[in-house]
Structure formats: C-alpha cells, structure tokens
C-alpha cells in the first residue's frame, strides 16, 4: 500500500517496512507564512533553537526500531545478507539545485555504486551508496545499505525498484497547498 | 582485574584508597602510569559515565572514550585525538555535515552536536560524479587508526560518507577525516544549515583530549563555544595544581574555574599578560570577572588581587596588591587616577606605578599613597620621588579654605585665594615653623624664586626669605611693609637674620642692616 506524507510517496513491495517522519518537539513552530491549520502536514518544523526538522523516509526489509539514527544506525547493524535499508533525507530548498545538491532527479541505483566503506560506520559485510540530488526544488540525500556486499547483484536491484517508485511532490505544489513556505 | 561497584566498595580494600586502588587496576591497555594518574583518570571515568564504568568490565580509559572506541568498531576518530588536542577540523579537511545526540553526559545531559570533517579532494577530483566522493587517492588524508597511547583508537580518514549540511558549496569531498564535537549547534559557529539530523548512539563517544562536562564546559557553552572568541578547545580539563583551580585552554584563550570565583574566560592577550604576572599562583590570583567594557574604548579584567586593563589611550597594564586597593578606592579607571600607563616600577628606596592622572607610590620611610590631579603635575615637575619633595607621606587633606598633601620634604597645597604651589626644602622648614597654612603666613602664592644673594617664597600674608644657604626667615605684617618700602633685600636692611616675632603687641625682625619693630 502506498504511503504519502510530507510530499513524499512510496509504495514498497510486500514485506518492507516504511516510515516517513518529520520529528519535532511540541514547542517546534511551523515556518512563517504557514497557517496553524497545516501544522501536522507542514513539511518543515522549526525548533525553538532554530533547528529545522525535515522529512526522513526509511524503507527496510526488517523491522525499523524506534530510536534509530536518521542514516540508519541501530538498523543497519541488524541487516541480514539479503536485507536492504533505504534512507531518503531532505535538506531544505535553500540548498537545492546547487553545489552538493546540483544533480537533478532521483538517482538510479546500481551495484557498482556500492562499497563497504560508504557507511557512516563500516560494518562487516555491509555495503552502501550515497547520492545527493534535488527534485522539484527540494534537496535530498539517498542513502542505501545492503546486508552483504557480496550479494549486491541480487539486493541492489530490489533497492533500485523501491527507489524508482519514490515520488516527490515539488516545492511549488507544496507551497500552493500551504504545506511549505 | 575489573570489578563491579559492589565489589569495589565492599571488598577487602575498603574506603577511598581501596576504591581508587581497585579502579586504577583497570589500566591494562595503557599500562600503569602511577597511582595519581590512575586516580585522576578513574575519577574522570566515574564522573563521565559512573554506571557504565562501575557495572561493566572495562577500563577507565575506555569509559572516557565511550562505546565503539576501537578501530574495528568502524566509527571515526575525534579530531582532538589527531589534531594536537584541537577540537577543530585539521588542515585539509572541512566541516561537511552534522548530527546531534540526546542525553549526552559530555553536554550536561543535553544534546551533543557532532560535526564530520571530511577530507578535501586536494590531489585530484576523479570519481566525483554520481556520489560526490572523490577517489581515495585524491583525499587529503589516508586511512588509518588512532594511536594506542589513547583509548580513542577509532578510524582516521576511512569512511566515505557525508552528512551533507555543511559547506554544501563543496560539491565533492573525500571521506571523514575526523569528528568535532560541541554542545552548541554547528550552524551557530560553522558554515552549516539548520537541517537537524540525529543519532543518539554517539552521545557518549569521546576522547581524553576533550574537556568533560563541568563548570568550565557550561561557561563555554553559554558563550557559544566555537562561535565565541575562545574558538576550539585544545585539550581537556586540567588542574592548576594548587588544589583550587582547573582550566581548559582554547585556541583563543582559556577558562579558569574555582569554586569561590566561578568560571571565567580570558582571551589570549590578557592570558599572556596574566601569565607574565605569574598566572593563578602569581600576584593577581584567579580571575573574578570576565572582560568589563570601560570608558575610552577600554576594558578591565578583575582578579582576586588586582586587575589587568587597557584603553585606547594606554597600553595593557596590570595593577595588583596594595596598588589595586588604592586604585579601586580612588575609583579605578573612571576615578581620580585613570588607567595605568606603566607597570609597578622599583625606584630608590621604594616603588611607583604611574597612571594617566597620577601615581601610587611607597617607600621604606612612608606608607602607600596616591598623588593625583594637579598635585601629580606639580610633583612630576618637581622631580617626583627623586625631586625636592620626595615620597608623599599622606593623602590630600582638605580644610574649609584649601587643601594640602604632605611629602617627605615638603608639601603641595592650594586655597580659594591662591594657586597650587609646592613648598619644600628650607622654605618648608620655615613654613612649618610659622604654622603652615594656618599660621601667620597662610597659603603660598608663588613658587620659590631666586633673588640677589638668596631666594624667597611669597605667601598670602607674608614672605619667607633665605640668605644663601641659610634658614628661611619669615617676614610679615607691618614689618614686611616697612622692609619692602625700604627696598627689601636689596635695600638698606638687606636680608632678615631672624624670624619676625610678636612680643607685647609688637612685631619685630632683625635684618642685616638693622631691626624693624612695628
């Protein structure tokens, strides 16, 4: 079943777990220009200290533990050789379409992009890839971890299929809906 | 050789010595470096993560470094471990992204912010397309592990990963060289965006070269940490060694802390001046304030026993000890003396410290006194302590009609009807004999002047005349009028040989050429 939240839509295959979160404390505020009515749907929330909480999508072939790191710490440690973890992290429109986020469009995953040293913390057997890009005026990082580097020819296509199915609502549409400033 | 908290506190070796002994036995990986080193590190471990340290079999050093402190854990080393203690990105790397970890004991139980310093692609840019990480051969560092001299043996420049919120104008980078930590969000002190990412598993990662949480770290956090003038820490909390104070050094200065005087930040410039005065064990003692902005674009740092100060019109000077007490009493930089213009200087039989509008001085024969305002101008003109007046013997004192400040060999004085004058030498002796400002002569109206065969000084109601090097003789009243009318010292009477005295309602004075009685 497809899940759409914060302008991100994903329909993972059967058996995958999916979470689209935008963490925020109760005291976090919606950005200027957004009405309180869209509070729960607002793509961005601003913490009292200025930090901006943005959507993070996690898709995984195993259960997603609470308290996991945004780039999957606490999850990737648990992956079996056939498992896949995907994290799509949003970085904000102010950095979209330039520099690190100049590449356009959702990346197409390929086994050649994966390497054991591409994790935040290398773990035996694991392999990962990382892509920075922009879609519709929104900046993202796609971080994908597979349970076994030696099994990448089998697992990366499964990850690629999920990524191909990811849909991003462009910034202008979200602004028009009042969900982004 | 490890033990639980219960074993440590209830075993054969009871009490503090037993506790420290048992705790110190955990130094296997780094070897024994003496009882006191062991006690210090064990104390840090207990303070940092007492539950983990007490209940899990591990070394004290391991507890300071937190979980995952070996190379095999995969985590990246702290920059302070490989950057000479400095908690900042080493040359050839840059802040590339950050995350925060909740409930960190290194930030007083609050959020701790960790910044990845990624290597620059300084040698080439191949491999950048697609994943924005250049080929390993292009990185400005090479993969390795930390020194075994520290428990932070995590990986150096191995992990090809980027968090992505910092310096996003840099499209391509190398791997993570090392990690910087802060209790203040990095977007407040580095070129990072506010996009917040989180990984609580790293909350207790640390290194012995990083300052642990305490009053100093709390002060540093309140100042904005790396965003303050202090910039990055360059080492852990260290003891002054006097059983009183601790400190942390930073790129831009230091914070010193005592229970009595709090935690005070000093910039490098004032720190250097303070150290020249002996630092915490020197003349000034511990800081009791931070920078206080004062007039004339100036500033003052207060210490237990003095101050260091500067202004647009002066150079940086220290005032300490009894001089500081006097300076403070006189209103400090905003008072009668103004800013110091020089250090305490030893002079013959005494010392002096000069200020913008005066001086504080003392000698073996006097007590500490200040001379300020017009008195200082006159004293300086008269040669200061080496001159005709010598050291001041007391403060300025006021009467209804004027004031006077006494010196070893004279005085500086003024009144409503006169101008400021000094009286010294033989004239001083003569004036004192005549009852000074309250006597028959009153306040001086002019300085000593030379005359044919002698000298003289005029006063409001009389004069002192001195033949050659003889005594000064007072002439006043009707005697003075008659003598002046007869040509004074160059007339037929010449110089007075005695003081004018009053007897039976008459004034009389004996001169070289005769006696005048009125």
XYZ file of C-alpha atoms in Angstrom:
699
model
C 0.000 0.000 0.000
C 1.351 3.403 -0.929
C 2.118 5.886 1.817
C 2.289 9.619 1.150
C 3.402 12.104 3.738
C 5.201 15.459 3.660
C 5.276 15.397 -0.129
C 6.996 12.001 -0.294
C 5.203 8.958 -1.715
C 6.453 5.391 -1.527
C 4.880 2.052 -2.343
C 7.347 -0.563 -1.124
C 6.976 -4.210 -2.059
C 5.164 -6.545 0.266
C 7.139 -7.303 3.413
C 9.001 -3.997 3.501
C 8.605 -1.624 6.443
C 8.141 2.054 5.723
C 8.280 5.146 7.887
C 8.034 8.780 6.807
C 8.706 11.011 9.792
C 9.345 14.641 10.462
C 10.497 14.737 14.057
C 9.705 17.795 16.106
C 9.144 18.743 19.690
C 5.798 20.126 20.824
C 7.323 23.575 21.004
C 8.510 23.489 17.389
C 6.795 26.005 15.147
C 5.687 25.933 11.544
C 7.698 28.341 9.391
C 6.446 31.875 8.828
C 3.735 32.033 6.244
C 2.128 28.699 7.075
C -1.184 28.577 8.845
C -1.543 26.628 12.116
C -4.148 24.500 10.379
C -1.420 22.746 8.375
C 0.734 22.158 11.441
C 0.594 18.378 11.197
C 1.164 18.380 7.451
C 3.889 21.043 7.363
C 6.990 19.674 5.662
C 9.260 21.695 7.947
C 9.084 22.432 11.651
C 11.395 24.911 13.360
C 12.661 24.080 16.837
C 12.984 26.932 19.358
C 16.756 26.918 18.894
C 16.441 27.367 15.134
C 16.959 23.777 14.053
C 14.663 22.705 11.243
C 13.168 19.249 11.316
C 12.555 17.890 7.813
C 11.066 14.667 6.461
C 13.038 11.446 6.564
C 11.832 8.340 4.760
C 13.048 4.949 5.913
C 12.237 1.795 3.974
C 13.643 -1.522 5.096
C 13.233 -5.232 4.720
C 13.398 -5.711 8.505
C 11.607 -4.031 11.387
C 12.523 -0.415 11.988
C 13.435 0.026 15.657
C 12.427 3.247 17.356
C 15.338 5.464 18.225
C 17.215 4.527 15.068
C 19.598 7.077 13.608
C 18.487 9.119 10.630
C 21.104 7.395 8.491
C 20.119 4.023 9.897
C 22.334 3.386 12.876
C 20.602 0.805 15.000
C 19.095 -0.746 11.870
C 21.953 -1.458 9.518
C 23.683 -3.402 12.300
C 20.776 -5.848 12.174
C 20.586 -6.434 8.416
C 20.907 -9.976 7.158
C 22.722 -10.720 3.933
C 19.557 -10.313 1.862
C 18.272 -7.205 3.622
C 18.101 -3.642 2.398
C 17.768 -0.313 4.194
C 16.922 2.923 2.384
C 17.009 6.398 3.907
C 15.783 9.436 1.987
C 16.731 12.557 3.951
C 15.519 16.036 2.992
C 17.884 19.007 3.381
C 15.719 22.025 2.546
C 15.007 24.074 -0.519
C 17.612 26.711 0.358
C 20.393 24.351 -0.724
C 18.505 22.699 -3.610
C 19.699 22.791 -7.219
C 23.247 23.916 -6.402
C 26.602 22.680 -5.139
C 26.307 19.324 -3.427
C 22.646 19.155 -4.455
C 23.073 20.274 -8.069
C 22.287 16.865 -9.575
C 18.675 16.621 -10.711
C 16.269 13.761 -10.309
C 16.037 10.611 -8.216
C 19.232 8.563 -8.732
C 19.173 5.138 -10.349
C 20.875 2.666 -8.082
C 23.414 0.248 -9.499
C 25.578 -2.401 -7.781
C 28.721 -0.603 -8.928
C 27.829 2.345 -6.718
C 28.053 0.248 -3.545
C 31.151 -0.142 -1.419
C 31.836 -1.384 2.151
C 33.410 1.951 3.202
C 30.376 4.005 2.218
C 28.656 3.696 5.566
C 28.838 6.200 8.381
C 30.407 3.321 10.267
C 31.581 0.315 8.252
C 30.152 -2.962 9.486
C 31.315 -6.424 8.450
C 29.703 -7.477 5.191
C 27.576 -4.330 4.757
C 27.806 -2.118 1.724
C 26.273 1.243 0.941
C 25.829 4.043 -1.551
C 25.058 7.707 -1.051
C 23.639 10.237 -3.513
C 22.927 13.957 -3.105
C 20.432 15.483 -5.547
C 17.412 17.736 -5.954
C 13.864 17.053 -7.149
C 11.293 19.753 -7.751
C 13.223 22.377 -5.830
C 13.764 20.103 -2.826
C 17.226 18.805 -1.795
C 17.761 15.178 -0.718
C 20.299 12.553 0.205
C 19.527 8.943 -0.716
C 21.461 6.515 1.454
C 21.079 2.817 0.771
C 22.600 -0.040 2.733
C 22.609 -3.700 1.781
C 23.333 -6.509 4.189
C 26.036 -8.153 2.113
C 28.430 -6.588 -0.349
C 28.975 -9.949 -1.967
C 25.224 -10.257 -2.573
C 24.885 -6.778 -4.111
C 23.981 -8.076 -7.570
C 20.841 -9.558 -6.019
C 19.945 -6.957 -3.406
C 20.691 -3.668 -5.156
C 18.049 -4.252 -7.867
C 15.473 -4.703 -5.104
C 16.533 -1.421 -3.578
C 16.524 0.212 -7.000
C 12.949 -0.896 -7.553
C 11.840 0.848 -4.347
C 13.768 3.984 -5.254
C 12.209 4.007 -8.728
C 8.838 4.064 -7.041
C 9.647 7.038 -4.818
C 7.733 10.148 -5.776
C 8.468 13.677 -4.610
C 5.907 16.461 -4.719
C 7.619 19.576 -6.000
C 8.142 22.548 -3.749
C 5.813 24.859 -5.660
C 2.923 22.460 -5.220
C 3.600 22.152 -1.500
C 3.762 25.922 -1.182
C 0.471 26.207 -3.059
C -1.058 23.694 -0.644
C 0.284 25.672 2.296
C 2.484 22.815 3.462
C 5.770 24.562 2.781
C 6.842 28.191 2.963
C 41.094 -7.173 37.223
C 37.796 -5.416 36.897
C 35.068 -5.280 39.488
C 31.544 -4.168 39.988
C 30.671 -1.175 42.050
C 29.648 -3.517 44.842
C 33.000 -5.270 44.768
C 34.830 -2.021 44.661
C 33.028 -0.545 47.638
C 32.664 -3.634 49.822
C 35.821 -5.609 49.064
C 38.794 -6.074 51.331
C 40.263 -2.761 50.341
C 37.566 -0.541 51.691
C 37.247 3.210 51.687
C 38.638 5.778 49.288
C 42.088 4.219 48.991
C 40.575 0.852 48.236
C 38.199 2.349 45.730
C 40.926 4.204 43.882
C 43.256 1.222 44.023
C 40.663 -1.081 42.539
C 39.595 1.424 39.971
C 43.180 2.134 38.982
C 43.788 -1.534 38.372
C 41.795 -1.205 35.206
C 44.643 0.364 33.281
C 45.661 -2.705 31.380
C 45.676 -1.342 27.833
C 47.677 1.778 28.614
C 49.922 0.419 31.333
C 50.472 1.799 34.789
C 51.482 5.404 34.871
C 51.412 5.876 38.581
C 48.836 5.938 41.263
C 47.871 9.570 40.786
C 47.401 9.311 37.027
C 45.268 6.281 37.633
C 43.222 8.022 40.246
C 42.686 11.027 38.007
C 41.537 9.019 35.024
C 39.396 6.752 37.143
C 37.829 9.825 38.677
C 37.060 11.162 35.208
C 35.567 7.862 34.198
C 33.369 7.765 37.260
C 32.279 11.324 36.659
C 31.648 10.775 32.964
C 29.703 7.556 32.988
C 29.627 6.146 36.507
C 27.016 3.489 35.871
C 28.726 2.046 32.822
C 32.150 2.278 34.398
C 31.138 0.688 37.656
C 28.939 -2.082 36.348
C 30.630 -3.251 33.155
C 34.083 -4.846 32.983
C 36.079 -2.199 31.097
C 38.997 0.152 31.576
C 38.721 3.715 32.823
C 40.140 4.978 29.554
C 37.554 3.007 27.610
C 34.813 4.683 29.613
C 36.161 8.140 28.853
C 36.212 7.314 25.151
C 32.764 5.787 25.306
C 31.453 2.872 23.285
C 32.893 1.869 19.936
C 36.348 3.289 20.613
C 38.369 0.721 18.686
C 39.225 0.737 15.003
C 37.127 -2.344 14.456
C 34.029 -0.508 15.689
C 34.089 1.439 12.431
C 33.489 4.868 13.940
C 35.696 7.799 13.042
C 38.253 9.253 15.461
C 37.824 12.614 17.196
C 39.792 15.460 15.674
C 41.231 16.385 19.068
C 42.931 12.972 19.167
C 44.831 13.525 15.932
C 44.971 17.335 15.743
C 47.283 18.111 18.678
C 44.344 18.238 21.056
C 42.484 20.835 18.999
C 38.771 20.152 18.644
C 38.537 21.514 15.092
C 38.859 20.246 11.547
C 42.541 19.702 10.772
C 44.144 21.359 7.734
C 42.998 19.779 4.516
C 39.538 18.972 5.824
C 36.311 20.907 6.251
C 33.019 20.693 8.153
C 30.831 18.616 5.875
C 27.797 17.750 7.973
C 26.470 17.327 11.480
C 24.091 15.430 13.689
C 23.044 15.591 17.278
C 22.822 13.011 20.048
C 20.488 13.339 23.017
C 21.215 12.914 26.718
C 24.970 13.264 26.452
C 26.903 13.447 29.711
C 29.512 15.462 27.784
C 26.946 18.249 27.431
C 25.377 18.097 30.852
C 22.717 15.640 29.775
C 21.628 17.766 26.819
C 22.192 17.485 23.104
C 25.683 16.980 21.834
C 26.449 18.049 18.284
C 28.946 16.082 16.226
C 30.450 17.528 13.061
C 32.141 15.374 10.454
C 35.284 16.893 8.995
C 35.625 15.457 5.519
C 38.886 15.433 3.604
C 39.269 17.807 0.681
C 39.845 16.353 -2.768
C 43.150 18.190 -2.870
C 45.128 15.813 -5.042
C 42.602 15.240 -7.852
C 38.867 15.267 -8.490
C 38.319 11.943 -10.202
C 35.356 9.871 -9.059
C 33.226 12.839 -8.070
C 30.391 12.242 -10.484
C 27.397 10.491 -9.005
C 28.218 10.027 -5.357
C 30.130 13.282 -4.679
C 33.040 11.445 -3.059
C 36.329 11.679 -4.946
C 38.589 8.662 -5.413
C 40.576 7.688 -2.314
C 43.810 8.668 -3.991
C 42.541 12.241 -4.189
C 41.867 12.624 -0.462
C 43.994 14.898 1.624
C 44.494 12.144 4.200
C 44.889 8.400 4.206
C 43.048 5.708 6.106
C 44.492 4.687 9.479
C 43.740 4.255 13.155
C 44.416 6.329 16.243
C 47.485 5.990 18.421
C 47.487 3.248 21.046
C 48.528 5.954 23.516
C 44.876 6.928 23.712
C 41.652 4.987 24.029
C 40.238 6.847 21.020
C 41.590 4.345 18.538
C 38.799 4.921 16.044
C 39.372 5.127 12.309
C 41.080 8.113 10.690
C 40.024 9.168 7.215
C 38.490 5.853 6.169
C 34.740 6.256 5.858
C 33.450 7.649 2.554
C 30.320 9.204 3.969
C 28.926 12.738 4.127
C 26.190 14.082 6.369
C 25.632 16.946 3.976
C 24.504 20.080 5.859
C 27.799 21.996 5.897
C 29.697 23.768 3.159
C 27.271 22.498 0.552
C 29.038 24.681 -1.983
C 31.745 21.995 -1.922
C 30.275 19.520 -4.362
C 32.788 16.768 -3.915
C 34.804 15.663 -0.899
C 36.935 12.878 0.468
C 35.999 10.678 3.403
C 35.504 11.631 7.009
C 38.896 12.649 8.386
C 37.721 13.076 11.983
C 34.908 14.364 14.169
C 34.483 17.653 16.035
C 32.086 17.975 18.963
C 30.161 20.825 20.518
C 27.282 21.454 22.897
C 26.224 24.347 20.651
C 24.575 23.695 17.272
C 27.183 23.936 14.500
C 25.035 26.235 12.364
C 25.829 28.851 15.011
C 29.586 28.632 14.533
C 30.279 26.920 11.201
C 29.017 27.211 7.643
C 26.230 24.685 8.181
C 22.489 24.694 7.602
C 19.914 24.174 10.330
C 18.598 20.868 8.961
C 18.607 18.670 12.035
C 19.656 15.016 11.912
C 20.057 12.754 14.867
C 21.898 9.641 16.051
C 21.713 9.119 19.799
C 24.086 6.158 19.719
C 27.011 8.530 19.531
C 26.085 10.522 22.650
C 28.903 9.102 24.785
C 31.598 8.823 22.107
C 34.536 10.922 23.218
C 38.276 11.192 23.761
C 40.624 12.022 26.664
C 41.691 15.192 24.860
C 38.164 16.637 25.036
C 37.017 18.651 28.074
C 34.474 16.802 30.166
C 31.285 18.491 31.317
C 31.538 20.743 34.340
C 31.508 24.429 35.259
C 34.062 25.265 32.573
C 32.155 23.464 29.818
C 28.933 25.087 30.987
C 30.511 28.527 30.748
C 31.963 27.700 27.326
C 28.535 26.575 26.138
C 26.922 29.762 27.422
C 29.473 31.736 25.432
C 28.649 29.897 22.209
C 31.617 27.508 22.271
C 33.426 27.528 18.902
C 31.446 30.618 17.909
C 32.958 32.615 20.764
C 36.339 34.313 20.796
C 37.693 31.205 22.504
C 37.186 29.097 19.355
C 38.063 25.385 19.731
C 39.375 23.645 22.842
C 42.978 22.491 22.632
C 42.961 19.998 25.483
C 40.983 18.516 28.371
C 40.174 19.996 31.767
C 43.479 20.360 33.603
C 44.297 21.079 37.212
C 46.267 24.184 38.134
C 47.975 22.048 40.753
C 47.162 24.179 43.759
C 44.163 22.139 44.820
C 41.926 25.070 43.948
C 41.569 25.701 40.262
C 41.070 23.954 36.943
C 41.289 25.260 33.423
C 40.782 24.469 29.762
C 42.851 26.048 27.022
C 41.258 27.138 23.774
C 42.620 28.493 20.526
C 41.547 31.975 21.581
C 42.253 31.868 25.303
C 41.285 29.868 28.373
C 38.625 29.416 31.009
C 39.814 29.173 34.607
C 37.488 27.908 37.287
C 37.402 27.850 41.070
C 34.523 27.142 43.392
C 34.989 30.518 45.037
C 35.274 32.696 41.956
C 33.388 30.802 39.256
C 34.472 30.031 35.699
C 35.954 32.988 33.859
C 37.002 33.240 30.230
C 40.162 35.098 29.279
C 41.294 35.956 25.762
C 44.816 35.180 24.631
C 46.059 38.740 25.092
C 45.000 39.106 28.707
C 46.010 35.498 29.339
C 49.550 36.319 28.239
C 49.649 39.375 30.499
C 48.251 37.329 33.380
C 50.863 34.627 32.871
C 53.581 37.280 32.841
C 52.350 38.174 36.323
C 52.535 34.537 37.410
C 49.068 33.332 36.398
C 46.787 31.911 39.103
C 49.666 31.479 41.535
C 51.081 34.930 40.874
C 50.390 38.486 42.015
C 46.883 38.604 40.625
C 45.412 35.255 41.693
C 42.382 33.803 39.916
C 40.080 35.855 37.683
C 36.915 37.065 39.357
C 35.386 38.639 36.278
C 35.468 38.436 32.542
C 36.012 41.414 30.283
C 34.336 44.556 31.584
C 33.990 47.270 28.979
C 35.072 50.657 30.290
C 35.415 54.263 29.109
C 37.735 55.354 26.301
C 37.205 52.045 24.466
C 38.867 50.334 27.401
C 38.421 47.129 29.311
C 39.206 45.643 32.694
C 39.561 42.035 33.853
C 39.315 41.706 37.610
C 41.323 39.174 39.616
C 41.440 38.181 43.259
C 44.266 40.596 43.964
C 44.247 43.034 41.116
C 43.250 43.803 37.564
C 44.529 43.875 34.017
C 43.317 46.806 31.984
C 43.783 48.740 28.778
C 42.236 51.598 26.834
C 42.551 53.420 23.541
C 44.965 55.883 25.170
C 47.117 53.418 27.102
C 48.805 50.030 26.828
C 47.822 46.859 28.661
C 48.910 47.015 32.299
C 48.402 45.029 35.474
C 47.597 46.657 38.809
C 47.875 44.383 41.801
C 48.344 44.212 45.527
C 48.139 47.399 47.579
C 48.200 49.471 44.394
C 44.996 47.789 43.281
C 43.377 48.518 46.643
C 44.263 52.193 46.312
C 43.282 52.369 42.641
C 39.922 50.761 43.417
C 39.367 53.142 46.319
C 40.127 56.098 44.057
C 37.518 54.942 41.501
C 39.613 52.648 39.306
C 39.879 53.662 35.631
C 36.914 56.008 35.949
C 38.283 57.725 39.024
C 40.965 60.170 40.014
C 43.912 58.212 38.652
C 42.558 56.964 35.317
C 44.150 54.000 33.533
C 47.659 52.812 34.447
C 50.260 53.867 31.912
C 53.063 51.649 33.178
C 53.821 48.710 35.447
C 54.878 48.867 39.070
C 58.456 50.128 38.915
C 61.068 49.890 41.628
C 62.809 53.172 42.449
C 65.415 54.076 45.054
C 64.006 53.151 48.477
C 60.555 52.454 47.052
C 58.298 51.850 44.076
C 55.830 53.713 41.918
C 53.103 52.922 39.427
C 52.085 55.757 37.160
C 48.557 56.320 35.913
C 47.064 58.729 33.403
C 46.293 61.330 36.059
C 48.501 60.368 38.934
C 50.569 57.722 40.634
C 50.524 55.283 43.503
C 53.808 55.063 45.342
C 55.509 53.956 48.503
C 58.940 53.899 50.122
C 60.705 52.358 53.062
C 60.077 55.565 55.035
C 56.446 56.187 54.062
C 53.145 54.414 53.575
C 51.398 53.726 50.265
C 49.883 56.922 48.906
C 48.331 58.199 45.720
C 49.120 61.535 44.149
C 46.678 62.674 41.509
C 45.393 65.627 39.600
C 47.240 68.915 39.796
C 49.295 67.613 42.718
C 50.672 64.939 40.415
C 51.522 67.575 37.792
C 53.413 69.655 40.364
C 55.107 66.618 41.914
C 56.230 65.463 38.454
C 57.541 68.960 37.659
C 59.448 68.950 40.921
C 61.153 65.639 40.043
C 58.675 63.229 41.610
C 60.112 60.958 44.303
C 63.682 61.855 43.358
C 62.998 65.558 43.472
C 62.751 68.237 46.128
C 59.562 66.817 47.662
C 60.417 63.118 47.979
C 57.681 60.499 48.512
C 54.187 61.508 49.634
C 53.592 60.993 53.346
C 49.827 61.164 53.332
C 46.748 61.731 51.215
C 45.417 65.107 50.247
C 43.559 66.670 53.169
C 41.006 69.412 52.909
C 40.078 72.340 55.092
C 37.385 74.956 54.690
C 39.706 77.201 52.738
C 42.040 74.846 50.868
C 43.902 71.556 50.719
C 47.368 70.179 51.280
C 49.272 66.974 50.552
C 52.373 66.327 52.592
C 55.569 64.831 51.228
C 58.804 63.758 52.901
C 60.448 67.121 52.227
C 57.574 69.467 51.644
C 54.007 69.845 50.565
C 51.792 70.732 47.644
C 48.928 72.983 48.608
C 46.262 75.366 47.362
C 43.423 77.519 48.646
C 40.474 79.557 47.465
C 42.583 82.665 47.063
C 45.840 81.205 45.765
C 47.141 78.892 43.055
C 48.645 75.441 43.538
C 52.178 75.642 44.861
C 54.799 73.421 46.357
C 56.756 74.325 49.444
C 59.940 72.400 50.056
C 63.407 72.427 51.496
C 64.349 75.391 53.714
C 61.105 77.163 52.774
C 59.173 74.119 54.001
C 61.053 74.229 57.314
C 60.302 77.914 57.642
C 56.656 77.482 56.721
C 56.208 74.639 59.207
C 57.826 76.767 61.905
C 55.396 79.546 61.043
C 52.375 77.224 61.490
C 51.952 76.259 57.819
C 48.706 77.238 56.117
C 47.065 78.043 59.427
C 49.964 80.173 60.667
C 50.986 83.772 60.178
C 51.985 83.259 56.552
C 48.949 81.364 55.230
C 48.946 79.574 51.881
C 51.799 80.115 49.400
C 51.021 82.376 46.466
C 54.031 81.585 44.287
C 56.900 79.153 43.889
C 60.350 79.721 45.308
C 62.195 82.414 43.419
C 65.836 83.414 43.274
C 66.967 86.808 44.396
C 70.308 88.550 44.717
C 72.280 86.549 47.346
C 69.380 84.296 48.184
C 65.830 83.112 47.499
C 62.318 83.741 48.689
C 58.731 82.494 48.553
C 55.638 84.578 48.951
C 52.589 83.607 50.980
C 49.150 85.092 51.355
C 50.065 87.084 54.491
C 53.856 87.136 54.471
C 57.097 86.006 52.915
C 59.993 83.680 53.601
C 63.457 84.991 52.738
C 66.634 82.987 52.745
C 70.136 84.373 52.554
C 72.405 81.973 50.653
C 72.014 78.516 52.138
C 70.847 79.738 55.497
C 67.468 79.342 57.137
C 64.337 80.848 55.612
C 63.096 83.731 57.743
C 59.510 84.868 57.888
C 58.652 88.498 57.383
C 55.061 89.632 57.702
C 52.670 92.296 58.893
C 53.904 95.869 59.429
C 57.494 94.656 59.419
C 57.085 93.352 55.890
C 55.507 96.639 54.752
C 58.311 98.779 56.201
C 61.013 96.449 54.885
C 59.517 96.481 51.373
C 59.179 100.236 51.487
C 62.867 100.415 52.333
C 63.844 98.332 49.268
C 63.510 94.843 50.772
C 66.523 92.536 50.495
C 68.357 94.896 48.171
C 67.601 97.954 50.332
C 69.365 99.243 53.411
C 68.071 96.465 55.668
C 69.217 93.583 53.455
C 68.158 90.002 54.330
C 66.350 89.088 57.556
C 68.559 87.331 60.080
C 65.691 86.276 62.369
C 62.047 85.388 62.042
C 59.552 88.156 62.648
C 58.215 87.608 66.124
C 55.391 89.133 68.065
C 56.055 90.417 71.546
C 53.942 92.675 73.716
C 51.696 93.504 70.807
C 54.580 94.472 68.580
C 56.240 92.752 65.653
C 59.982 92.823 65.349
C 62.577 91.397 62.992
C 66.332 91.745 62.820
C 67.881 92.330 59.411
C 71.460 92.599 58.154
C 71.132 96.417 58.239
C 69.108 96.844 61.380
C 65.878 95.922 63.175
C 62.335 96.824 62.277
C 59.728 96.950 65.017
C 56.126 97.961 64.449
